[in-house]
XYZ file of C-alpha atoms in Angstrom:
783
model
C -204.656 -47.446 -190.752
C -204.208 -50.582 -189.638
C -202.361 -51.793 -186.965
C -199.059 -53.033 -186.907
C -197.953 -51.339 -189.769
C -195.397 -47.928 -190.563
C -197.073 -44.860 -192.240
C -194.721 -44.528 -195.706
C -193.553 -47.840 -195.578
C -191.656 -49.129 -198.976
C -193.753 -51.763 -200.757
C -191.564 -55.905 -200.449
C -190.275 -56.446 -203.503
C -192.577 -59.836 -204.855
C -195.664 -58.405 -203.014
C -197.167 -55.973 -205.962
C -194.474 -53.339 -205.678
C -192.239 -51.452 -208.222
C -188.448 -52.874 -209.318
C -185.948 -50.336 -208.404
C -184.073 -48.579 -211.003
C -180.220 -50.032 -211.403
C -178.791 -46.917 -212.231
C -174.417 -47.175 -211.821
C -172.204 -44.760 -209.173
C -170.032 -42.824 -210.996
C -167.312 -42.147 -208.638
C -167.070 -46.202 -208.603
C -167.399 -45.847 -212.936
C -164.311 -43.563 -212.471
C -162.019 -45.134 -210.106
C -162.317 -48.785 -212.589
C -161.259 -46.780 -215.387
C -158.270 -45.494 -213.701
C -157.475 -48.277 -212.900
C -157.706 -50.044 -215.957
C -155.610 -46.549 -217.551
C -152.940 -47.157 -215.331
C -151.790 -50.470 -216.018
C -151.960 -49.818 -219.837
C -150.333 -46.413 -219.330
C -147.241 -48.687 -217.498
C -147.369 -51.271 -220.266
C -147.121 -49.181 -223.142
C -143.442 -46.984 -221.674
C -142.034 -50.371 -220.560
C -142.893 -51.157 -224.019
C -141.001 -47.354 -224.813
C -138.757 -47.838 -222.480
C -137.396 -51.501 -223.583
C -137.273 -49.787 -227.999
C -135.611 -46.449 -226.799
C -131.270 -45.985 -226.661
C -129.613 -45.271 -223.236
C -129.294 -42.124 -223.220
C -125.167 -42.369 -222.643
C -125.650 -44.033 -226.072
C -127.896 -40.758 -227.757
C -125.020 -38.889 -226.711
C -122.284 -41.119 -227.689
C -123.740 -40.601 -231.360
C -125.009 -36.963 -230.729
C -121.136 -36.312 -230.006
C -120.229 -38.481 -233.358
C -122.185 -36.210 -235.557
C -120.595 -33.154 -234.001
C -116.481 -34.939 -234.824
C -118.192 -35.704 -238.086
C -118.976 -32.398 -239.432
C -115.879 -30.927 -238.317
C -113.916 -31.646 -241.086
C -116.870 -28.993 -243.024
C -116.120 -26.289 -241.196
C -116.191 -23.096 -243.345
C -114.887 -20.398 -241.301
C -116.015 -18.070 -244.151
C -119.536 -19.047 -244.244
C -119.673 -19.230 -240.201
C -121.890 -15.842 -239.497
C -123.385 -16.936 -235.852
C -121.929 -19.144 -233.492
C -124.729 -21.778 -234.126
C -123.153 -22.013 -238.009
C -120.239 -24.564 -235.627
C -120.740 -27.733 -235.051
C -120.996 -26.508 -230.984
C -123.099 -28.852 -228.773
C -126.823 -27.414 -226.999
C -124.893 -26.741 -224.054
C -122.141 -24.254 -225.753
C -124.180 -22.639 -228.085
C -127.156 -21.989 -225.110
C -124.564 -20.460 -222.604
C -123.330 -17.781 -225.303
C -126.921 -16.733 -226.031
C -127.698 -16.400 -222.477
C -124.138 -14.500 -222.176
C -125.528 -12.685 -225.081
C -122.522 -13.660 -227.991
C -124.223 -14.497 -231.203
C -121.836 -13.183 -233.910
C -118.182 -14.455 -234.016
C -115.535 -12.260 -234.058
C -112.401 -12.366 -236.511
C -110.275 -14.124 -234.841
C -113.430 -16.931 -233.100
C -114.095 -17.190 -236.645
C -110.446 -18.496 -238.348
C -109.597 -20.030 -234.522
C -112.320 -22.060 -233.223
C -112.373 -24.406 -236.741
C -108.590 -25.698 -236.283
C -109.460 -25.792 -232.386
C -111.835 -27.869 -233.238
C -110.192 -30.153 -235.357
C -107.631 -31.132 -232.230
C -104.801 -28.599 -233.905
C -101.533 -26.600 -232.469
C -102.991 -22.771 -232.676
C -100.428 -19.704 -232.298
C -103.112 -16.586 -232.309
C -102.236 -13.075 -232.977
C -104.823 -9.684 -232.937
C -105.266 -6.743 -232.133
C -106.464 -6.084 -228.085
C -110.321 -6.037 -227.243
C -111.285 -8.239 -230.783
C -111.983 -11.289 -228.376
C -109.687 -14.002 -228.377
C -110.711 -15.089 -224.899
C -113.813 -16.509 -226.463
C -111.582 -18.035 -228.940
C -110.364 -20.730 -226.703
C -112.959 -21.212 -224.207
C -114.936 -22.645 -226.758
C -112.166 -25.430 -228.114
C -111.534 -26.034 -224.307
C -115.508 -26.681 -223.786
C -115.405 -28.464 -226.701
C -112.708 -30.986 -226.001
C -113.263 -31.546 -222.512
C -117.082 -32.783 -223.420
C -116.099 -34.828 -226.517
C -113.858 -36.941 -224.080
C -117.290 -37.140 -221.625
C -114.326 -35.703 -219.207
C -115.953 -35.779 -215.089
C -114.031 -34.645 -212.212
C -113.246 -38.229 -211.465
C -111.135 -37.687 -214.961
C -108.911 -34.957 -212.954
C -107.320 -31.770 -214.670
C -108.579 -31.699 -218.126
C -107.739 -28.515 -219.655
C -105.186 -25.636 -218.369
C -105.233 -21.671 -218.873
C -102.496 -19.910 -218.028
C -102.783 -15.844 -217.929
C -99.938 -13.121 -217.169
C -102.118 -11.487 -213.837
C -104.283 -12.359 -211.942
C -106.717 -9.434 -213.068
C -106.865 -11.204 -216.431
C -107.118 -14.474 -215.107
C -109.814 -13.792 -212.700
C -111.801 -12.318 -216.052
C -110.722 -15.309 -217.888
C -112.720 -17.424 -214.884
C -116.339 -14.792 -214.908
C -116.464 -15.558 -218.727
C -116.119 -19.035 -218.204
C -118.758 -19.541 -215.846
C -121.131 -17.695 -217.839
C -120.062 -19.480 -221.316
C -119.638 -22.718 -219.749
C -122.773 -23.075 -217.265
C -124.515 -25.377 -218.615
C -121.729 -28.566 -218.959
C -121.147 -30.814 -215.149
C -117.305 -29.220 -215.448
C -115.457 -27.915 -212.983
C -113.286 -24.756 -212.743
C -110.452 -23.322 -210.331
C -109.250 -20.107 -210.364
C -105.626 -20.466 -209.008
C -103.663 -17.106 -208.276
C -101.696 -15.517 -205.224
C -103.738 -14.166 -202.589
C -105.547 -17.104 -202.100
C -106.032 -19.566 -199.423
C -102.952 -21.820 -199.949
C -104.652 -25.084 -198.375
C -107.401 -24.860 -199.581
C -106.718 -24.770 -203.107
C -104.706 -27.866 -202.880
C -107.603 -29.717 -201.124
C -109.581 -29.177 -204.433
C -106.683 -29.085 -207.433
C -107.262 -33.045 -208.074
C -110.586 -32.548 -208.671
C -110.571 -29.599 -211.082
C -111.265 -29.958 -214.671
C -110.138 -26.874 -215.849
C -107.502 -24.864 -213.808
C -107.187 -20.766 -214.504
C -103.993 -19.904 -213.247
C -100.773 -17.650 -213.491
C -97.503 -18.566 -213.603
C -95.895 -19.139 -210.520
C -98.918 -20.007 -208.280
C -99.140 -23.127 -210.759
C -95.834 -23.861 -209.855
C -96.005 -23.850 -206.892
C -98.334 -26.516 -207.074
C -97.191 -28.344 -208.876
C -93.733 -28.776 -206.748
C -95.384 -28.890 -203.193
C -98.806 -30.434 -203.973
C -98.776 -34.091 -203.655
C -102.444 -34.689 -205.474
C -101.955 -32.821 -207.873
C -101.309 -35.003 -211.256
C -101.045 -33.333 -215.292
C -100.307 -36.542 -216.519
C -103.822 -36.978 -218.030
C -104.080 -32.735 -219.580
C -105.496 -32.500 -222.482
C -105.172 -29.091 -223.700
C -102.725 -26.285 -222.833
C -104.059 -22.150 -223.293
C -101.489 -19.394 -223.530
C -102.681 -16.453 -222.965
C -101.079 -13.346 -223.699
C -97.965 -15.238 -223.955
C -95.501 -11.469 -224.535
C -96.771 -10.250 -221.763
C -95.832 -13.501 -219.505
C -92.115 -13.152 -221.150
C -92.104 -9.759 -220.515
C -93.018 -10.125 -217.237
C -90.191 -12.444 -216.535
C -92.139 -15.961 -216.540
C -89.491 -17.407 -219.219
C -88.115 -19.873 -216.899
C -90.956 -20.359 -214.821
C -92.822 -21.502 -218.245
C -90.190 -23.600 -219.844
C -90.237 -25.458 -216.151
C -93.833 -26.177 -216.443
C -94.197 -27.416 -220.273
C -91.531 -29.417 -219.370
C -93.528 -31.284 -216.858
C -96.641 -31.266 -219.059
C -97.465 -34.498 -221.657
C -96.792 -34.729 -224.820
C -100.067 -35.197 -226.388
C -102.002 -32.485 -225.825
C -103.089 -29.451 -227.725
C -101.351 -25.975 -226.777
C -103.299 -23.091 -227.953
C -101.102 -19.320 -227.641
C -102.834 -16.323 -227.719
C -100.572 -12.802 -227.976
C -101.602 -9.146 -229.111
C -98.110 -9.402 -230.590
C -95.607 -11.584 -232.244
C -92.507 -11.303 -230.967
C -88.945 -13.220 -231.297
C -89.690 -14.789 -227.734
C -93.133 -15.309 -228.615
C -91.880 -17.740 -231.250
C -88.897 -19.413 -229.699
C -92.080 -20.215 -227.031
C -94.393 -21.329 -230.204
C -91.337 -24.231 -231.223
C -90.821 -25.518 -227.745
C -94.592 -25.813 -227.130
C -96.377 -26.271 -230.411
C -96.713 -29.026 -232.769
C -97.222 -28.020 -236.652
C -99.276 -25.207 -235.009
C -101.667 -22.695 -237.398
C -100.612 -19.503 -237.999
C -103.526 -17.152 -237.562
C -102.726 -13.240 -237.816
C -106.449 -12.005 -238.169
C -104.641 -8.215 -238.370
C -101.392 -8.862 -240.223
C -102.521 -6.916 -243.263
C -104.035 -4.437 -241.481
C -103.343 -0.524 -242.218
C -103.161 0.038 -238.408
C -102.251 -2.357 -235.026
C -105.333 -0.445 -233.621
C -108.842 -0.523 -234.046
C -110.533 1.757 -236.856
C -112.989 3.181 -234.299
C -110.200 4.403 -231.630
C -109.469 8.167 -231.989
C -105.888 8.584 -230.594
C -104.059 11.733 -229.294
C -100.945 12.859 -227.642
C -100.326 16.193 -226.481
C -96.945 17.762 -225.302
C -96.867 18.853 -221.272
C -94.517 19.858 -219.389
C -93.488 18.190 -216.003
C -94.623 20.287 -212.841
C -97.941 20.809 -215.248
C -99.147 17.184 -216.002
C -100.923 16.855 -212.989
C -103.073 20.331 -213.111
C -103.179 18.943 -216.639
C -104.657 15.979 -215.266
C -107.552 17.403 -212.329
C -108.613 19.916 -215.342
C -108.875 17.010 -217.701
C -111.155 14.775 -215.200
C -112.982 17.628 -214.305
C -113.951 18.575 -218.319
C -115.383 14.903 -218.504
C -117.539 14.315 -215.103
C -119.790 11.502 -216.914
C -117.260 9.732 -218.476
C -115.863 6.769 -218.208
C -112.017 6.821 -217.570
C -108.837 5.072 -217.523
C -106.007 6.434 -216.278
C -102.335 5.021 -216.849
C -99.591 5.707 -214.316
C -95.712 4.352 -213.986
C -95.544 3.286 -210.462
C -97.507 2.035 -207.619
C -96.751 4.751 -205.354
C -97.548 7.540 -207.924
C -101.064 6.347 -207.874
C -101.511 5.613 -203.984
C -100.614 9.202 -203.895
C -102.453 10.842 -206.135
C -105.277 8.485 -206.120
C -105.805 10.467 -201.789
C -105.344 14.163 -202.960
C -107.663 13.533 -205.936
C -110.332 11.871 -203.616
C -109.743 15.861 -201.158
C -110.065 18.000 -203.690
C -113.472 16.314 -204.756
C -113.219 16.698 -209.091
C -116.898 15.433 -208.630
C -116.605 11.630 -210.276
C -115.677 8.498 -208.164
C -111.968 8.151 -208.021
C -110.707 3.813 -207.614
C -107.066 2.677 -207.740
C -106.101 -0.180 -209.246
C -102.339 -1.976 -208.246
C -100.194 -3.683 -207.240
C -99.119 -3.164 -203.455
C -103.531 -4.178 -203.090
C -104.691 -7.324 -201.686
C -105.887 -9.929 -204.268
C -109.149 -9.354 -202.450
C -108.958 -5.430 -202.833
C -108.083 -5.492 -206.273
C -111.175 -7.790 -207.197
C -113.532 -5.524 -205.272
C -112.156 -2.416 -207.504
C -112.063 -4.306 -210.563
C -115.974 -4.799 -210.084
C -116.738 -1.666 -208.557
C -115.203 0.137 -211.978
C -117.544 -3.012 -214.339
C -120.595 -1.578 -212.146
C -120.521 1.754 -212.563
C -121.363 4.194 -215.414
C -118.913 7.464 -214.837
C -115.947 6.723 -213.558
C -111.829 7.155 -213.172
C -109.686 4.608 -212.047
C -106.290 5.856 -211.603
C -104.225 2.170 -212.175
C -100.450 1.035 -213.228
C -99.908 -1.346 -216.094
C -101.315 -4.344 -214.573
C -104.898 -3.141 -216.267
C -103.306 -2.769 -219.526
C -103.268 -6.191 -220.563
C -106.422 -8.571 -221.455
C -108.702 -6.648 -218.706
C -112.185 -6.106 -220.430
C -113.720 -3.319 -218.872
C -117.104 -3.053 -220.848
C -118.077 0.628 -222.099
C -114.411 2.937 -220.957
C -114.936 6.446 -222.776
C -111.959 7.736 -222.308
C -107.846 6.138 -221.999
C -105.224 8.583 -220.813
C -102.033 8.189 -220.338
C -100.284 9.984 -217.767
C -97.204 8.682 -217.604
C -95.491 8.012 -220.457
C -95.295 3.565 -222.170
C -92.562 1.378 -222.172
C -92.807 0.910 -225.519
C -95.382 1.191 -228.263
C -96.097 -2.703 -227.414
C -97.155 -1.062 -224.485
C -99.042 1.700 -225.407
C -101.127 -0.833 -228.151
C -102.063 -2.609 -224.798
C -102.728 0.506 -222.909
C -105.341 2.064 -225.631
C -107.093 -1.103 -226.219
C -109.190 -0.736 -223.211
C -111.508 1.083 -225.132
C -112.991 0.694 -228.445
C -113.516 -2.990 -227.723
C -115.588 -4.830 -230.063
C -116.400 -2.803 -232.955
C -117.199 0.237 -230.274
C -115.958 3.197 -230.312
C -113.306 5.182 -228.013
C -110.511 7.831 -227.475
C -107.380 7.811 -226.056
C -104.923 10.369 -225.072
C -101.096 10.491 -223.971
C -99.244 12.934 -222.376
C -96.145 13.617 -223.472
C -92.515 15.316 -222.272
C -90.680 17.520 -225.020
C -87.615 15.104 -224.156
C -89.464 12.546 -225.096
C -91.824 13.409 -228.292
C -89.536 12.288 -231.008
C -88.309 9.167 -229.649
C -91.702 7.464 -228.741
C -93.204 9.192 -232.310
C -90.751 7.574 -233.771
C -91.642 3.574 -232.533
C -95.541 4.700 -233.132
C -95.120 5.208 -236.549
C -93.258 1.815 -236.862
C -95.939 -0.063 -235.677
C -97.863 1.700 -237.743
C -99.691 3.562 -234.887
C -102.254 6.832 -236.104
C -101.616 9.194 -234.028
C -102.492 13.100 -233.888
C -101.052 16.336 -231.784
C -103.597 18.651 -229.645
C -102.967 21.753 -228.249
C -103.734 22.580 -225.117
C -104.678 25.927 -223.499
C -102.226 26.964 -220.201
C -105.082 29.480 -219.488
C -107.656 27.117 -219.062
C -105.732 24.511 -217.192
C -106.866 24.821 -213.192
C -103.727 24.891 -210.541
C -103.985 22.526 -207.820
C -100.028 23.365 -206.259
C -101.772 25.247 -203.459
C -104.366 22.923 -202.291
C -101.952 19.657 -202.457
C -99.538 22.010 -199.649
C -101.949 22.613 -197.853
C -102.696 19.038 -197.831
C -99.194 18.508 -196.844
C -98.542 21.165 -194.411
C -101.486 19.224 -192.361
C -100.533 15.319 -193.243
C -97.317 14.563 -192.334
C -98.242 10.366 -193.712
C -99.435 12.618 -197.542
C -96.096 14.248 -197.070
C -94.009 10.792 -197.232
C -96.524 9.345 -200.317
C -95.377 12.635 -201.862
C -91.906 12.285 -201.107
C -92.365 8.324 -202.731
C -94.326 8.812 -205.390
C -91.323 11.646 -206.725
C -88.603 8.930 -206.016
C -90.961 6.158 -207.746
C -91.536 8.233 -211.153
C -87.223 9.614 -211.551
C -86.885 4.979 -210.929
C -89.312 4.955 -213.663
C -87.904 6.748 -215.651
C -84.205 5.688 -214.735
C -84.921 2.063 -215.322
C -86.337 2.184 -218.733
C -84.110 0.600 -221.812
C -84.739 3.490 -224.608
C -82.629 5.913 -223.387
C -83.747 8.322 -226.486
C -86.980 8.904 -225.145
C -86.068 8.787 -221.097
C -83.709 11.142 -219.988
C -84.157 11.477 -216.122
C -81.078 14.172 -215.673
C -83.630 16.530 -218.737
C -86.461 16.703 -215.667
C -86.530 19.373 -213.560
C -86.940 17.709 -210.873
C -87.239 21.130 -208.173
C -91.110 22.318 -210.482
C -91.957 18.656 -209.911
C -91.771 18.080 -206.385
C -93.564 21.500 -206.108
C -95.769 20.727 -208.206
C -96.530 17.311 -205.603
C -96.757 20.212 -203.009
C -93.132 19.172 -201.629
C -91.397 22.398 -200.649
C -88.474 21.081 -201.618
C -86.870 18.357 -203.443
C -85.810 15.401 -202.610
C -82.569 13.348 -202.315
C -82.340 10.779 -204.770
C -79.670 8.862 -204.101
C -79.079 6.353 -206.986
C -79.658 9.575 -208.966
C -76.872 11.736 -207.053
C -74.754 8.331 -207.819
C -75.742 8.366 -211.426
C -74.893 11.587 -211.603
C -71.425 12.250 -210.782
C -70.419 8.898 -213.208
C -71.925 10.393 -215.762
C -69.700 13.498 -215.564
C -66.146 11.312 -214.521
C -66.593 7.557 -214.303
C -63.367 6.975 -212.721
C -64.108 8.862 -209.610
C -66.926 6.220 -208.952
C -63.924 3.667 -209.068
C -61.429 5.912 -206.808
C -63.598 5.873 -204.011
C -63.858 1.836 -204.397
C -60.812 1.280 -204.091
C -60.101 4.317 -201.976
C -57.898 7.614 -201.431
C -54.271 7.201 -202.875
C -52.512 10.167 -201.090
C -49.384 10.581 -198.686
C -52.157 11.250 -195.383
C -53.680 7.696 -194.873
C -54.395 8.379 -191.643
C -56.345 11.008 -191.681
C -58.397 10.403 -195.060
C -59.294 6.402 -193.568
C -60.791 8.925 -190.754
C -62.613 11.028 -193.301
C -63.943 8.286 -195.222
C -65.635 6.343 -192.200
C -67.364 9.744 -191.038
C -68.599 9.802 -194.374
C -70.159 6.457 -193.785
C -71.773 7.256 -190.284
C -73.144 9.624 -192.255
C -74.814 7.214 -194.681
C -72.368 9.645 -197.682
C -69.855 6.797 -197.918
C -69.725 4.108 -200.488
C -70.449 0.366 -199.491
C -71.333 -2.526 -201.650
C -74.598 -1.628 -201.906
C -73.820 1.372 -204.212
C -70.918 -0.301 -205.975
C -73.225 -2.913 -207.291
C -75.689 -0.372 -208.195
C -72.949 1.695 -210.703
C -73.931 -0.415 -213.673
C -76.820 0.158 -215.034
C -77.515 -2.835 -217.345
C -77.637 -4.147 -213.791
C -80.351 -2.040 -213.047
C -82.280 -2.154 -216.086
C -82.888 -6.021 -215.709
C -83.863 -6.210 -212.353
C -87.110 -7.987 -210.968
C -89.771 -6.067 -209.199
C -89.166 -7.351 -206.252
C -85.863 -5.608 -206.339
C -87.821 -2.429 -206.499
C -89.918 -2.581 -204.257
C -86.492 -3.445 -201.839
C -84.887 -0.329 -203.453
C -88.368 1.837 -202.117
C -87.889 1.031 -198.866
C -84.957 2.143 -199.020
C -85.217 5.180 -199.335
C -88.349 5.631 -198.027
C -85.740 5.032 -194.685
C -84.026 7.468 -196.071
C -86.837 9.704 -195.903
C -87.281 9.921 -192.697
C -85.826 12.675 -190.458
C -83.160 12.430 -188.584
C -80.904 13.756 -185.635
C -78.286 16.031 -187.056
C -75.098 14.916 -187.079
C -72.590 17.169 -185.791
C -69.259 17.130 -183.937
C -70.120 15.617 -180.767
C -72.198 13.059 -181.848
C -69.475 11.902 -184.114
C -67.064 11.494 -181.083
C -69.826 9.921 -179.210
C -70.370 7.081 -182.717
C -66.159 7.207 -182.212
C -66.055 6.269 -178.643
C -69.059 3.437 -179.529
C -67.372 1.319 -182.791
C -63.465 2.021 -180.767
C -62.541 1.885 -184.709
C -58.346 1.429 -184.821
C -57.750 2.466 -188.375
C -54.985 2.297 -189.052
C -51.706 1.060 -186.872
C -47.705 1.828 -187.429
C -46.036 -1.290 -185.771
C -43.046 -2.514 -186.800
C -42.262 -5.937 -188.801
C -43.012 -9.004 -186.637
C -44.210 -6.938 -183.773
C -47.974 -8.377 -182.369
C -50.808 -5.441 -183.384
C -53.360 -7.161 -180.834
C -53.970 -10.405 -179.021
C -56.778 -12.347 -180.205
C -58.566 -13.274 -177.943
C -57.198 -11.117 -175.597
C -54.652 -12.657 -172.498
C -57.451 -12.859 -168.935
C -55.326 -11.452 -166.292
C -54.907 -13.012 -163.686
C -54.144 -11.852 -159.524
C -53.025 -15.274 -158.829
C -49.432 -16.639 -159.897
C -49.941 -19.511 -162.079
C -48.881 -22.454 -160.042
C -47.366 -25.171 -161.169
C -48.540 -28.397 -163.103
C -50.955 -30.628 -161.141
C -51.783 -33.977 -162.583
C -55.091 -34.185 -160.074
C -57.702 -35.226 -162.083
C -60.893 -32.410 -161.842
C -60.858 -28.823 -160.888
C -60.267 -27.522 -157.266
C -63.019 -25.201 -156.787
C -61.741 -23.319 -154.077
C -58.742 -22.239 -155.613
C -60.854 -21.523 -158.692
C -63.258 -19.826 -156.188
C -60.221 -17.365 -154.721
C -58.567 -16.675 -157.802
C -62.155 -15.439 -159.390
C -62.835 -13.619 -156.193
C -59.147 -11.491 -156.471
C -59.908 -10.961 -160.278
C -63.291 -9.516 -159.359
C -61.634 -6.631 -157.106
C -58.346 -6.180 -158.565
C -59.319 -5.927 -162.542
C -62.770 -6.203 -162.867
C -64.411 -3.285 -160.377
C -61.977 -1.010 -161.291
C -62.401 -1.301 -165.385
C -66.225 -0.866 -164.431
C -65.630 1.651 -162.634
C -63.564 3.433 -165.309
C -66.105 2.646 -168.085
C -68.439 4.623 -165.436
C -66.573 7.456 -165.707
C -65.796 7.908 -169.035
C -69.698 7.461 -170.386
C -70.289 10.338 -167.482
C -67.366 12.218 -169.223
C -68.353 11.844 -173.183
C -72.109 13.055 -172.358
C -73.156 15.736 -174.034
C -72.018 19.085 -173.037
C -75.078 21.557 -173.287
C -77.768 21.919 -170.877
C -81.130 21.671 -171.605
C -83.379 24.561 -169.849
C -85.870 23.181 -168.005
C -89.207 24.561 -166.964
C -89.815 24.727 -163.306
C -92.327 22.814 -162.844
C -90.728 20.100 -164.893
C -89.503 16.573 -163.192
C -85.711 16.071 -163.315
C -85.036 13.699 -165.829
C -83.231 10.139 -165.180
C -80.162 9.782 -166.650
C -80.103 5.951 -167.576
C -76.335 5.234 -165.913
C -75.686 3.587 -163.081
C -74.305 4.849 -160.037
C -72.111 3.740 -157.972
C -72.130 5.427 -154.885
C -74.126 7.873 -153.116
C -72.844 11.245 -154.643
C -69.296 11.522 -152.980
C -66.186 11.158 -155.000
C -64.509 7.773 -155.092
C -61.597 7.859 -152.826
C -58.966 4.878 -154.420
C -58.332 4.353 -150.816
C -61.095 2.244 -149.991
C -60.301 -0.431 -152.544
C -58.738 -3.477 -150.740
C -55.562 -4.487 -150.556
C -54.642 -7.631 -152.281
C -51.506 -8.692 -150.354
C -53.670 -8.567 -147.243
C -54.723 -11.701 -146.382
C -58.507 -12.175 -145.238
C -59.994 -14.604 -142.948
C -62.824 -17.064 -144.161
C -65.581 -14.683 -142.497
C -64.973 -11.755 -143.838
C -64.656 -13.292 -146.817
C -67.790 -14.710 -146.359
C -69.155 -10.898 -145.477
C -67.453 -9.094 -148.593
C -68.639 -11.906 -151.156
C -72.339 -10.757 -149.880
C -71.583 -7.167 -149.396
C -70.410 -7.241 -153.513
C -73.037 -9.344 -154.401
C -75.964 -7.151 -152.859
C -74.678 -4.060 -154.363
C -74.344 -5.409 -158.085
C -78.021 -6.699 -157.159
C -79.026 -3.102 -156.088
C -77.255 -1.330 -159.243
C -79.028 -4.242 -161.425
C -82.235 -3.317 -160.391
C -81.624 0.602 -160.675
C -80.851 0.018 -163.395
C -83.629 -1.607 -165.144
C -85.982 0.808 -162.934
C -84.063 4.014 -163.711
C -86.088 4.272 -166.856
C -89.049 3.824 -165.845
C -89.228 6.139 -162.977
C -86.233 8.222 -161.079
C -83.695 6.837 -158.964
C -84.934 6.788 -154.943
C -82.001 6.562 -151.809
C -81.791 3.301 -150.601
C -84.041 3.715 -147.102
C -81.968 2.192 -144.175
C -84.884 0.187 -142.832
C -84.321 -2.449 -139.960
C -85.179 -5.977 -141.381
C -88.192 -7.399 -139.638
C -87.290 -11.339 -139.235
C -90.543 -11.221 -136.829
C -88.433 -13.157 -134.315
C -87.962 -11.551 -130.848
C -84.134 -9.860 -130.544
C -83.448 -13.315 -128.494
C -84.182 -15.107 -130.870
C -82.339 -13.505 -134.142
C -79.194 -13.727 -131.917
C -79.546 -17.453 -131.626
C -80.440 -17.857 -135.489
C -77.189 -15.599 -136.324
C -74.690 -17.817 -133.990
C -76.395 -21.143 -135.508
C -75.617 -19.869 -138.993
C -72.101 -18.866 -138.495
C -71.223 -21.811 -136.594
C -72.450 -24.177 -139.107
C -70.102 -22.110 -141.602
C -67.189 -22.482 -139.742
């Protein structure tokens, strides 16, 4: 090895060594290729973007293609929703919500509504009217590319909160792929929150009263750009007394709008509303020529049952259908409240829910959602659940109380057998209701058959109800309110051929509710008297026409104290026609009055009447000669000092006024006060209560004038005797201190027994000499 050379050193270039291989680096090669590819891709995208149309223009062209197909719509050929010229967003929402094939009302309505025509639609309950107007609403706003900045575009009015809530939930499912804003405007929600968001809402689903409130009181709420108005269940809206509200709303809406009006029945009031709000409408009556007005898959029966057996029938029915989903309809909220509580305590073996108008809005929504989710349950409800609500998989509809008319019956049974599904309905009738109700159902083309119930198979729950009421006073009061509320609902029904409250066995019905005695029903007793002798009520209103006027007047006054005499409310409630037209708010007021009657009160004895007589001090009759003053009002003030001659000096002489008031207080006021105290002691209850030896003596809330001694008139001051200033001052200070003590005793007598005033020396913290100097100084200043 040569010196200075490194071992294994590579040969240098140009010195006889080999040339190294020229291989490329793959990483660098990929980076160069990627850079060139990105440049080419960016250039191609820019070229395509320049050639491509804007998205808004593409969407506008697709909308125009849909509009061009509107005139080619053939309702008879439409088998699926995709056969209609509907936007992709709406079709995707329908498919995700499992709506694929349109019903008959949807097939005939969607075409006219897409063409911009007014529609008056009528179909059976459960035929899919809600989706028939939601699809046109979405398409109308989609055609015009409506945004939140445009404000209100579509207005949907429902009769009840529950129906509005159901429509809102369906709109959320079907229209979730659109970018419209929707709002639920109903009572029971935060009014301030609604007012802040209502001006940015595109679709509003509301009840009439709440909408009119916002139209009158919300400054940011504008409806000048409204495109579509929908009236759902129009007949129900008018039946609930919203005719004036709807007219006021329609008058403020723009005239260029499109209107869709849907109803289960076509009545005269609905046609009148259509003439006012629709322009050249298309009439869609799907089942006008149908043989029956109820779904063909609905099996309908009725049973005749006595009134006192209805509760047992209901309990036996529930026990026989534990694996079914049942809705039971009642006539009043009080019935639902009472029977729901007692049936929960009876434990029939199936969940029981209650839905009525007295509940708060959030509670009603909670019950609604709970009943939808359950596979087997029983829902006690009033007629607020009879219109438009879609409860899935309802097996039975039991009408515990007879419906008002055939239309109400149709809406009730429409909660089952929906969308070509099967269902059963049972109507419970009283013997007095059978003939009149069946004639109405026949006129409305309702097929119904009678079935018999074996009385031996009924389970009696009367004894258990009596035990519940004996244990809880609150349950007893609910039972009494239930009794009165049912009678009122029957009494206020218009069709007297079906509903006759005087043919009901009230005592037996009260016993079936667990009551030992039937409560007194004031309006029923008055109606009974008027029915027997109509002239008797008028004579009571005018007054007794007898010779002994004073005695008759006294008897009438005592009767009024007992709550039996005629009053203004009684006179105004004698007309049955006016009572039938009362709204729900007035009925609630009457229910509260009846609840007050049910509360136990003190027994009205002669002694109580005498005390009330002295308390009121009412002069009933005064026989005087013509021209004689009966009573001076306001009464003249008695004075102890003769009135001085008129003095023209301005102002008031304070010293004279003070002297006059002091004399009047001594001579008149205190004597009158003592006389009233003695009179109050004299009319106290004359019976003595037996007290246990260890019981503390009860303190009477009367003011004691002296310390238990007899009142001595000689102690009164002589009004003619003159007193010096010091005596007057001492006397006035004594009287003021006495009155203060009496006031303290009067206030504290209700809390603790009265104690004898202890004569304790006044401790001023000074010595005796200092006290004497202080007294002399004060007396010297006063002189």
